[in-house]
PDB file of C-alpha atoms in Angstrom:
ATOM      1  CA  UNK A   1     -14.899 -14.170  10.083  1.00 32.00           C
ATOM      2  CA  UNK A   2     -10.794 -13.876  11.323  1.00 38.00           C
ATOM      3  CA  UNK A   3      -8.611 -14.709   8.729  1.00 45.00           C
ATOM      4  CA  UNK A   4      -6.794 -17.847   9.731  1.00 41.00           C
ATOM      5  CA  UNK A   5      -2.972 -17.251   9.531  1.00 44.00           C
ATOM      6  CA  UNK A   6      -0.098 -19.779  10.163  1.00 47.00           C
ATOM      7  CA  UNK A   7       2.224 -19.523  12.320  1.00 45.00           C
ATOM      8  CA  UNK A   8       5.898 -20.494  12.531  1.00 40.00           C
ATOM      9  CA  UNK A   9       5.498 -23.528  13.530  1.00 38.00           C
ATOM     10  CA  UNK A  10       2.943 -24.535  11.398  1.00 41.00           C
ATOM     11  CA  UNK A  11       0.203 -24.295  13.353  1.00 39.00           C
ATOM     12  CA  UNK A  12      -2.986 -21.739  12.790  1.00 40.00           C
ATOM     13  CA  UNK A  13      -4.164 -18.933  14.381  1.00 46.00           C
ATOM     14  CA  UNK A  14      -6.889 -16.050  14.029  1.00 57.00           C
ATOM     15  CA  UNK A  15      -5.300 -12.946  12.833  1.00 72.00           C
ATOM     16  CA  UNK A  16      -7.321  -9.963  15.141  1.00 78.00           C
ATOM     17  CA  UNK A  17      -9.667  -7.085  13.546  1.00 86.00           C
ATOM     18  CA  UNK A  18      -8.360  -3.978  14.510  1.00 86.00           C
ATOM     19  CA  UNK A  19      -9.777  -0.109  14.036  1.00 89.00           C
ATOM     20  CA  UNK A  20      -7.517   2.996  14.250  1.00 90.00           C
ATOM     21  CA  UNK A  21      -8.028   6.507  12.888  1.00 93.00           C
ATOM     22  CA  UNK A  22      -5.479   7.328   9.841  1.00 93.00           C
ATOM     23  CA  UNK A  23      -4.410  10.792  10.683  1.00 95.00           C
ATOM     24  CA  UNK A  24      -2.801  11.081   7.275  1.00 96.00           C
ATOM     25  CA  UNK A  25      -2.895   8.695   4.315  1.00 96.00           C
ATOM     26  CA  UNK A  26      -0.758  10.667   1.712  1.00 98.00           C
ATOM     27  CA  UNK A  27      -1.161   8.190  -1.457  1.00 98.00           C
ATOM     28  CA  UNK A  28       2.189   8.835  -4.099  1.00 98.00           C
ATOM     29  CA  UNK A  29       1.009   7.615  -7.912  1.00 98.00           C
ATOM     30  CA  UNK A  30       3.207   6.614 -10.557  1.00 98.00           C
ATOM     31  CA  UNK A  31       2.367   5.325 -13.825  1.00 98.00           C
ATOM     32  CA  UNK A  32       4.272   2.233 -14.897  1.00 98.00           C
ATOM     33  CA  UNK A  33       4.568   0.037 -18.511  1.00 98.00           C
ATOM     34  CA  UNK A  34       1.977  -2.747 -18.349  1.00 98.00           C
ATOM     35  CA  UNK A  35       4.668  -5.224 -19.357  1.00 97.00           C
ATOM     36  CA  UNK A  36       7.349  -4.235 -16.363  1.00 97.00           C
ATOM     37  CA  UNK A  37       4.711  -4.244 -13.793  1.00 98.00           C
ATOM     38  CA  UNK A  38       2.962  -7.572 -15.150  1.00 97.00           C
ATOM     39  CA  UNK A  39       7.005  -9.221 -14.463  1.00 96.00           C
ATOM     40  CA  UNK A  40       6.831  -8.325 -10.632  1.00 97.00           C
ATOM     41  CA  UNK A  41       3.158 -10.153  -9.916  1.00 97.00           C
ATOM     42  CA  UNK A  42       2.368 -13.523  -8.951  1.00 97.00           C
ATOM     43  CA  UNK A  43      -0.548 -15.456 -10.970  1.00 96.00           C
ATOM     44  CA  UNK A  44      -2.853 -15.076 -10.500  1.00 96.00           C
ATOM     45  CA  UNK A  45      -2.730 -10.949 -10.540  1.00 98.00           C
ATOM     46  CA  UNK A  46      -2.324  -8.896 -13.545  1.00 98.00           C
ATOM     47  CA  UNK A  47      -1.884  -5.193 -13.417  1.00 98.00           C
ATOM     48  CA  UNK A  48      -5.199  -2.848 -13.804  1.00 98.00           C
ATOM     49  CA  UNK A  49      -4.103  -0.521 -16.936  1.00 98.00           C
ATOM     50  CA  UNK A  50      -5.708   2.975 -17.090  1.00 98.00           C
ATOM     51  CA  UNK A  51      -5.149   5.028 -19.954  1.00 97.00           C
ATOM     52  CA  UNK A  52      -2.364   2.343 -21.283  1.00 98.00           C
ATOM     53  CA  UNK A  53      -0.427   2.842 -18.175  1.00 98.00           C
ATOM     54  CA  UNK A  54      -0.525   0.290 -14.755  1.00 98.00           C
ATOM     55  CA  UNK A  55      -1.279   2.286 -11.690  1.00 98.00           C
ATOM     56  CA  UNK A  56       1.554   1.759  -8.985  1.00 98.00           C
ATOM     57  CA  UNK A  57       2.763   3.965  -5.934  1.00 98.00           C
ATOM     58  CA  UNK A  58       3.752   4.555  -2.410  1.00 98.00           C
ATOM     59  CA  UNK A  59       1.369   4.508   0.716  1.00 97.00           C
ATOM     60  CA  UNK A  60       2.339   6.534   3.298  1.00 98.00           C
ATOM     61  CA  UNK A  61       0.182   6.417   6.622  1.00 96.00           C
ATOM     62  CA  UNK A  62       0.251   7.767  10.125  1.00 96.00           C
ATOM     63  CA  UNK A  63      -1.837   5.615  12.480  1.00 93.00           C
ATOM     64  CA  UNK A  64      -2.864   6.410  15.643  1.00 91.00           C
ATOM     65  CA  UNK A  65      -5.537   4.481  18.131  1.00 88.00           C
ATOM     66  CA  UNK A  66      -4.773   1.267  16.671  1.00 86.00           C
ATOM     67  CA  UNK A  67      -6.075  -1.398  18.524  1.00 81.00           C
ATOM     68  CA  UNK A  68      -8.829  -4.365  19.279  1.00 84.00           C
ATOM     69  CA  UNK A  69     -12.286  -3.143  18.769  1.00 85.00           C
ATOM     70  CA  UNK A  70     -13.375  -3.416  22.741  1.00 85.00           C
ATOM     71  CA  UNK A  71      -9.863  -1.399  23.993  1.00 87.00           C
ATOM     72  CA  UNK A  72     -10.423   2.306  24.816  1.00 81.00           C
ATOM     73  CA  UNK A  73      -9.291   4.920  22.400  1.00 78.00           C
ATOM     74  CA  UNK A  74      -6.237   6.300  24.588  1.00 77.00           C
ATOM     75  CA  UNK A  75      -5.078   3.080  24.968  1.00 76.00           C
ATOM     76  CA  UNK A  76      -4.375   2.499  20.978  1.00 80.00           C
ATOM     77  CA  UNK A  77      -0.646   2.639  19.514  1.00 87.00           C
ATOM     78  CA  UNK A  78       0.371   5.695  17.073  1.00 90.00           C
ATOM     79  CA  UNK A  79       2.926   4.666  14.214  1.00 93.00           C
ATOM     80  CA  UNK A  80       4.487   5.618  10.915  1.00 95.00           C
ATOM     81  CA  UNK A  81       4.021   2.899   8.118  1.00 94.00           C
ATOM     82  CA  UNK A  82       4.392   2.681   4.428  1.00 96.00           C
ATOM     83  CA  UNK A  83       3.476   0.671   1.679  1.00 96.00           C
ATOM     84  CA  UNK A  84       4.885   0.228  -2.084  1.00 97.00           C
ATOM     85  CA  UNK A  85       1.721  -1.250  -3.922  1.00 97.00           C
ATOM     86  CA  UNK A  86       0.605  -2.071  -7.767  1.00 98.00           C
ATOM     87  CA  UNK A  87      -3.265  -1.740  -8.809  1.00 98.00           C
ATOM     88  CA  UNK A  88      -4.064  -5.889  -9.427  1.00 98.00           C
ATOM     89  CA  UNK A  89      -7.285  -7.288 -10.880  1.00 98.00           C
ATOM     90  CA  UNK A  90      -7.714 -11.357 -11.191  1.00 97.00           C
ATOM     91  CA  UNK A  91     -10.345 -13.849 -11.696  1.00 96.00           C
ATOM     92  CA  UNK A  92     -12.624 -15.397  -9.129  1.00 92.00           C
ATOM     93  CA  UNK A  93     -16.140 -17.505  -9.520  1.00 93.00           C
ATOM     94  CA  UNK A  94     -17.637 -14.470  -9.114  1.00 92.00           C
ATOM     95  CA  UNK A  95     -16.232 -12.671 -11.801  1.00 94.00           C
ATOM     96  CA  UNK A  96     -13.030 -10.097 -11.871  1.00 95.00           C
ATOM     97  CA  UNK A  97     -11.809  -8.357  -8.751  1.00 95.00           C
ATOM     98  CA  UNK A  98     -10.056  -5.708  -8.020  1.00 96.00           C
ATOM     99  CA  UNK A  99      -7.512  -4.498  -5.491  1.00 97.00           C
ATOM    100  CA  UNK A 100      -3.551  -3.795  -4.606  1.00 97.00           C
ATOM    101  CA  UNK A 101      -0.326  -5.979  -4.319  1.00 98.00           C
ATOM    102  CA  UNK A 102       2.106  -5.206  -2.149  1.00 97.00           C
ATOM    103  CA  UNK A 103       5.345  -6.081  -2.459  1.00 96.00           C
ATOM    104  CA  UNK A 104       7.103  -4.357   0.135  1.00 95.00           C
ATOM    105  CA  UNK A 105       5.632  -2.857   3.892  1.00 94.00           C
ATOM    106  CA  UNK A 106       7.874  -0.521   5.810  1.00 95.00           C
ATOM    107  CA  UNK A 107       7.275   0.594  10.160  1.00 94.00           C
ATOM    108  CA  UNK A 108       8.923   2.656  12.319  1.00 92.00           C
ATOM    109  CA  UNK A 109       7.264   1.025  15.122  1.00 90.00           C
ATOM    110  CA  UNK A 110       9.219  -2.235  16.361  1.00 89.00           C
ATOM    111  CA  UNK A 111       6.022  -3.830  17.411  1.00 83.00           C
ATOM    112  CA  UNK A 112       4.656  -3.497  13.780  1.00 81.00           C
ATOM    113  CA  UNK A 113       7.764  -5.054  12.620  1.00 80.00           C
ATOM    114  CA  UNK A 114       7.356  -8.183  15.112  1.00 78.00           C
ATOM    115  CA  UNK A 115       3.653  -8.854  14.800  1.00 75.00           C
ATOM    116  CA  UNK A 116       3.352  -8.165  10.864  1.00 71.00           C
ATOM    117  CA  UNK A 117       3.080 -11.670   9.065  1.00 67.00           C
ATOM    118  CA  UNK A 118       3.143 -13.159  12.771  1.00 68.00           C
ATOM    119  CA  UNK A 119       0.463 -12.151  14.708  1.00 64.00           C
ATOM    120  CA  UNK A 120      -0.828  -9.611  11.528  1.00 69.00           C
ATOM    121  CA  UNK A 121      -1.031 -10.034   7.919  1.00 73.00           C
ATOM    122  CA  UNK A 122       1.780  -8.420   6.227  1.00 76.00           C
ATOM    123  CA  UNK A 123       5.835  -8.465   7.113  1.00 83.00           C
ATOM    124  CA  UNK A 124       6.924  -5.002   7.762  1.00 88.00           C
ATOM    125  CA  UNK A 125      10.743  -3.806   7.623  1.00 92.00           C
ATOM    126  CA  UNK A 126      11.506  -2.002  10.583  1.00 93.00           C
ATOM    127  CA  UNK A 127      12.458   1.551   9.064  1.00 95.00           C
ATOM    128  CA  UNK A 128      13.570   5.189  10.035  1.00 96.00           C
ATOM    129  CA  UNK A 129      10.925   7.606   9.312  1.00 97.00           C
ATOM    130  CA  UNK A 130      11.416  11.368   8.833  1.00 98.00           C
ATOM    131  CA  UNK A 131       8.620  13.401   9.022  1.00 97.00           C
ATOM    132  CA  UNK A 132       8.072  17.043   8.396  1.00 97.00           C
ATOM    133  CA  UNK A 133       4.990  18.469   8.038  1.00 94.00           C
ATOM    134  CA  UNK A 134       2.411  21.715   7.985  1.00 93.00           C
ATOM    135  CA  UNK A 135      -1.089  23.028   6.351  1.00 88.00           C
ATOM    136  CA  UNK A 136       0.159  22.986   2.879  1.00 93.00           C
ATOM    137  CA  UNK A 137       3.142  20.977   2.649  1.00 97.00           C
ATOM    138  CA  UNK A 138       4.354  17.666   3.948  1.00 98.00           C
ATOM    139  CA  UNK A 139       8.058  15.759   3.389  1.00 98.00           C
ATOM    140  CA  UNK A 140       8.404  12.259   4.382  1.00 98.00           C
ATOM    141  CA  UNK A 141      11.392   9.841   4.256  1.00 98.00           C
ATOM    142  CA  UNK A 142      12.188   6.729   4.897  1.00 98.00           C
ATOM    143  CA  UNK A 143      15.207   4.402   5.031  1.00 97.00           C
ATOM    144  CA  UNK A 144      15.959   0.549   6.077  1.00 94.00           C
ATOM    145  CA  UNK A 145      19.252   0.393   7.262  1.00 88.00           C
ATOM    146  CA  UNK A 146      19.572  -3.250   6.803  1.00 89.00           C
ATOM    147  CA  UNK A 147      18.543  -3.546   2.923  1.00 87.00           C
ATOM    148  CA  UNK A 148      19.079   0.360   1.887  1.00 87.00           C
ATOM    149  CA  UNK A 149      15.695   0.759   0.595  1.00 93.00           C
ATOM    150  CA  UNK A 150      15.507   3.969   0.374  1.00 97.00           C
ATOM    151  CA  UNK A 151      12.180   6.782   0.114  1.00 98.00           C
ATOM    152  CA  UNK A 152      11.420  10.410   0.082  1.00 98.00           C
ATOM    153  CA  UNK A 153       8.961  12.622  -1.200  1.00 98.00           C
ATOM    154  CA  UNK A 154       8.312  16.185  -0.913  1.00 98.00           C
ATOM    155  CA  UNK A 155       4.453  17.703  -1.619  1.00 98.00           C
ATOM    156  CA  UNK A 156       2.323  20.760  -1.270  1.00 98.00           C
ATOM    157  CA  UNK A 157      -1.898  20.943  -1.545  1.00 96.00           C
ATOM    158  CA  UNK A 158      -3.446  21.648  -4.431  1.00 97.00           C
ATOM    159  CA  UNK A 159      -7.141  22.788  -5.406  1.00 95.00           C
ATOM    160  CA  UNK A 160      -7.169  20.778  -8.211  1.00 96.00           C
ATOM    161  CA  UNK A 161      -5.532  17.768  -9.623  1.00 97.00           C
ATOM    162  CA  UNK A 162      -3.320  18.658 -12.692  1.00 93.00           C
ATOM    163  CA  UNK A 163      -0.818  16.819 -15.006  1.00 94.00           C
ATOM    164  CA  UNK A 164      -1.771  13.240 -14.660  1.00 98.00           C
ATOM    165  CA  UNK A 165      -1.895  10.992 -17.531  1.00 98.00           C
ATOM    166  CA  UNK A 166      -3.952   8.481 -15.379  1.00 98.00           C
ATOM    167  CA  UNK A 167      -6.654   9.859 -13.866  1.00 98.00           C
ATOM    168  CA  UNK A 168      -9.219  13.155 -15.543  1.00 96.00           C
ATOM    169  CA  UNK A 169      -9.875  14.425 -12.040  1.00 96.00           C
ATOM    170  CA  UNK A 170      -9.839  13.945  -7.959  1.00 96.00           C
ATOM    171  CA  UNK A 171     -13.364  12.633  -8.187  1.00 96.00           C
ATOM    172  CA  UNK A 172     -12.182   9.520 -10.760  1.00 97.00           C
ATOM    173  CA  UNK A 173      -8.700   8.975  -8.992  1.00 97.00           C
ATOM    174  CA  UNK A 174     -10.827   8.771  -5.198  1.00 96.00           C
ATOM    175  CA  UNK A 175     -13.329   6.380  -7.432  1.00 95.00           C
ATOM    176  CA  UNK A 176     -10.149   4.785  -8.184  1.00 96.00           C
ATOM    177  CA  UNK A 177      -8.521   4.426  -5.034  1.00 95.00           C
ATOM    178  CA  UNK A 178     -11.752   3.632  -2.556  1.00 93.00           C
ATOM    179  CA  UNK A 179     -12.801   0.256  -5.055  1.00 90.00           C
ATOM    180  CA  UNK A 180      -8.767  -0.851  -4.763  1.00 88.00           C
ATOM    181  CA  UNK A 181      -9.693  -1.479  -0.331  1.00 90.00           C
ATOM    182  CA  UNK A 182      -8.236  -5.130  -0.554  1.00 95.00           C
ATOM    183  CA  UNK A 183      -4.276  -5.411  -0.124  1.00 95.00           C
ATOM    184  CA  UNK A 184      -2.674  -8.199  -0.453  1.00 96.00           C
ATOM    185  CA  UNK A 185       0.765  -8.214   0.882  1.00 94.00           C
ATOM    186  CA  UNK A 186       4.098 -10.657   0.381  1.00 92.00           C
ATOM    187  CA  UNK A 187       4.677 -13.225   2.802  1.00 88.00           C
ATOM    188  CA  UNK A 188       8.438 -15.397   3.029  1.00 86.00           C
ATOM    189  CA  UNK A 189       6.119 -18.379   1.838  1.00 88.00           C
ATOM    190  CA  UNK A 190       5.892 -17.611  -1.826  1.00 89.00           C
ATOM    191  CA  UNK A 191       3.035 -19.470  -2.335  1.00 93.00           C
ATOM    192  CA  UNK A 192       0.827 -17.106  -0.731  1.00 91.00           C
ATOM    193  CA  UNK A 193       0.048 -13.498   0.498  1.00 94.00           C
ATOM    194  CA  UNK A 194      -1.544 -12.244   3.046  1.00 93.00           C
ATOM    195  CA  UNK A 195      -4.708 -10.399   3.026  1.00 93.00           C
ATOM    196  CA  UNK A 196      -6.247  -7.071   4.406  1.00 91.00           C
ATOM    197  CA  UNK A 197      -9.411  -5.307   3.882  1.00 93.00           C
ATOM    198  CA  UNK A 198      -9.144  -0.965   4.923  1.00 91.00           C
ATOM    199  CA  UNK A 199     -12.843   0.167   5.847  1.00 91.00           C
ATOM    200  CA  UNK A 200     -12.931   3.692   6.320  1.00 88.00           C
ATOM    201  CA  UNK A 201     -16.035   5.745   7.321  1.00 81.00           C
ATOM    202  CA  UNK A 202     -15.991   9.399   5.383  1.00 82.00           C
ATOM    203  CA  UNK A 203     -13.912   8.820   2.821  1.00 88.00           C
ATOM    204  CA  UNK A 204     -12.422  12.036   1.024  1.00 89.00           C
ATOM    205  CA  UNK A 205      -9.022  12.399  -0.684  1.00 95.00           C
ATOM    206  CA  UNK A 206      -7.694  15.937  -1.721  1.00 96.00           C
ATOM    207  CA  UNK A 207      -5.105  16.291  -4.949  1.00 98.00           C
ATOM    208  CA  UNK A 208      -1.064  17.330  -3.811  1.00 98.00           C
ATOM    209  CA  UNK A 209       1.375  18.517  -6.445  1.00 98.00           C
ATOM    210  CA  UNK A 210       4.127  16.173  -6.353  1.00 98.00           C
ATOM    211  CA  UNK A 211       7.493  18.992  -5.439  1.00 97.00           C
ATOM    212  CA  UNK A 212       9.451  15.788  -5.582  1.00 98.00           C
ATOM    213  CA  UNK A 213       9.687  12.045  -5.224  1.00 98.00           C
ATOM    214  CA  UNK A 214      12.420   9.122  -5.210  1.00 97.00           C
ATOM    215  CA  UNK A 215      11.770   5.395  -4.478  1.00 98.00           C
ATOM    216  CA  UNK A 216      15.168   2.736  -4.510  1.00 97.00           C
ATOM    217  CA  UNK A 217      11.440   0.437  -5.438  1.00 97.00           C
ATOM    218  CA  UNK A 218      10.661   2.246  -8.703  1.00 97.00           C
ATOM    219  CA  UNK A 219      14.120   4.036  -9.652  1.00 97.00           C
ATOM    220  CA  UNK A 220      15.790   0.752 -10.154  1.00 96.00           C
ATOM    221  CA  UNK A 221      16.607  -0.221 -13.697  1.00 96.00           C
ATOM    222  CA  UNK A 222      16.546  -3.669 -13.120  1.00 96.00           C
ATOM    223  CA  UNK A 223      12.970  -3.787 -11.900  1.00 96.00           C
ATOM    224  CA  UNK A 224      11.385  -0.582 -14.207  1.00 97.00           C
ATOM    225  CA  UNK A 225      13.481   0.393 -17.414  1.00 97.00           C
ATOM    226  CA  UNK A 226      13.984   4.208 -17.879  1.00 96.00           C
ATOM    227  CA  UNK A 227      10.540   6.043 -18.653  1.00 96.00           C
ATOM    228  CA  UNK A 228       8.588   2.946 -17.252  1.00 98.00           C
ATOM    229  CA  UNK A 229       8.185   4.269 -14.201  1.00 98.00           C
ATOM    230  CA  UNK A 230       6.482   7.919 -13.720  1.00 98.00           C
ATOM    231  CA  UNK A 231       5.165   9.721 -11.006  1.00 98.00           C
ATOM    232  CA  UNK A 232       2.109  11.201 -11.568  1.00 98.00           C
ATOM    233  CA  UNK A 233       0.251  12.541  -8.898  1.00 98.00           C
ATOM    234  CA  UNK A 234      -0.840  12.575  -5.209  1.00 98.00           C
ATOM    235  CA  UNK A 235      -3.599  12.279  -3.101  1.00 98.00           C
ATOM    236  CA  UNK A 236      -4.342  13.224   0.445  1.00 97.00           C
ATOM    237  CA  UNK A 237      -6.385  11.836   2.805  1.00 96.00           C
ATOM    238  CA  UNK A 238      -6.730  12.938   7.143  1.00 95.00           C
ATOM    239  CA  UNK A 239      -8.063  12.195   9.588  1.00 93.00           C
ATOM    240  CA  UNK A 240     -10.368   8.780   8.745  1.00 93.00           C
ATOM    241  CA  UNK A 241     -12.007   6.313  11.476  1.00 93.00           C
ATOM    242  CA  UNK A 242     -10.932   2.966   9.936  1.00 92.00           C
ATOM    243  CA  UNK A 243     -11.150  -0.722  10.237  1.00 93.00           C
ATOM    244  CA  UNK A 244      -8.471  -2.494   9.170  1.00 90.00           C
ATOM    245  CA  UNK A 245     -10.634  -6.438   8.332  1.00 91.00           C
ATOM    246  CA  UNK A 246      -7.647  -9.580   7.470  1.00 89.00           C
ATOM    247  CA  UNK A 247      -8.158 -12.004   4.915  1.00 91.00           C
ATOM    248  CA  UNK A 248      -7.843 -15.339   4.309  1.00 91.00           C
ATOM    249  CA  UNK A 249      -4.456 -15.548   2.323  1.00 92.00           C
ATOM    250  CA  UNK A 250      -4.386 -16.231  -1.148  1.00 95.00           C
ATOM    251  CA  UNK A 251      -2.678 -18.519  -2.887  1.00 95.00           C
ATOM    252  CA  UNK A 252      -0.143 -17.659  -5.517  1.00 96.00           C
ATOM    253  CA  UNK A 253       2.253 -18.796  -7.888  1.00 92.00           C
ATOM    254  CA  UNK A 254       5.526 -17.304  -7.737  1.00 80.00           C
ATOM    255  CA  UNK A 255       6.411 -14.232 -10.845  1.00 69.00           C
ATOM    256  CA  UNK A 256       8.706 -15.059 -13.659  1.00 53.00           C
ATOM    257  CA  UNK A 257       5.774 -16.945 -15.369  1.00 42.00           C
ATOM    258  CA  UNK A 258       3.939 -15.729 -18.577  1.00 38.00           C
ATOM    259  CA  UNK A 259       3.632 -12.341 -18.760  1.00 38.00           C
ATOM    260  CA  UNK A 260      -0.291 -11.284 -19.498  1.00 37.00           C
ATOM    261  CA  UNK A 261      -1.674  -7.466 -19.080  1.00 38.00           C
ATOM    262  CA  UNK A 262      -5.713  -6.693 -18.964  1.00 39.00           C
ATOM    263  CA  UNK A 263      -6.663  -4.015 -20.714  1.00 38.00           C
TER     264      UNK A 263
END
């Protein structure tokens, strides 16, 4: 069933189910302290800790056919998007779930910008995208201009993944990745966040070395104390039909409460 979704003036809608193909889904993993990354959730979402560390990151994705499932392929929109997230679990009837909060959603398509959190789950900043890419290397930046949030990254393929303190091996960081499918994102209304649901047929993620990476998100001292934030390694993904399902939003109470980690 549509997600039903508010709008401004107070009013419901039904928030469409779209499908796309992600030409590239390049997934950028840091490691953060439990404790620092349980401060920046709402309850009822707690970080997921793997190997004493919370799992956070950057999402960055290249859509193109996006659309209504009964519009023609060529008629589908192409954009640049990104996503700062944090692995959450919480507690339903139905035991624990699992899946990603997303505090901040960045576009370089205008339309993205004006339908996310209106017509869409999910605000998106409108943001400048550079993108520079071949075979076996890819650099992307980003930058809003209005709130200088600020993010680039620099990384070449890999045959294996190496150097992570999180994850053993591709195979347990794509096991990883494919059960975290539900996002939910910030909304202005504190009291709740909007939900998606990515569906991908074929999925299959190969490791990058991480050349470089900076993030305004996770370099500020403020929000992650020196060491508590770590990038730790990268995963690729191209070229994925996908169906991108909303959510009913969930409700939420705003962070600064009692700080509580799962282990």
């Amino acid at each position: 069933m549509p997600a039903v979704r508010r709008n401004r003036e107070g009013g419901h809608m039904r928030a469409p189910r779209l499908v796309s193909v992600v030409q590239r889904r390049l997934l950028v993993n840091y490691r953060t302290e439990p404790e620092a990354t349980a401060r920046l959730l709402p309850a009822p979402l707690r970080p997921q800790v793997v190997n004493g560390w919370a799992v956070s990151g950057i999402c960055l994705i290249r859509l193109s056919g996006v659309r209504l499932p009964a519009v023609p392929a060529p008629f589908g929109l192409r954009s640049e998007n990104a996503a700062h997230r944090i692995a959450v679990e919480w507690d339903t009837p139905d035991g624990v779930t699992r899946g990603v909060y997303i505090p901040r959603r960045d576009t370089g398509s205008r339309l993205n910008s004006w339908v996310g959190g209106r017509l869409f789950p999910g605000r998106h900043h409108l943001s400048r995208f550079d993108v520079r890419e071949s075979a076996s290397e890819l650099r992307i930046a980003f930058a809003d201009p209005v709130d200088a949030v600020r993010v680039g990254v620099h990384v070449r393929t890999a045959a294996t993944l190496s150097g992570s303190h999180l994850f053993h091996d591709v195979d347990q960081a794509s096991g990883f990745f494919r059960r975290g499918a539900t996002g939910f994102s910030t909304t202005p209304d504190p009291s709740h966040l909007d939900g998606m649901e990515l569906l991908t047929q074929g999925w299959q993620v190969t490791p990058v070395d991480l050349a470089s990476v900076r993030s305004t998100f996770f370099d500020d001292p403020a929000r992650f104390p020196p060491g508590s934030a770590i990038p730790d390694c990268g995963l690729l993904m191209r070229n994925v039909p996908a169906t991108w399902n909303p959510l009913p939003p969930m409700a939420v109470r705003p962070t600064g409460g009692p700080v509580t980690c799962s282990r």
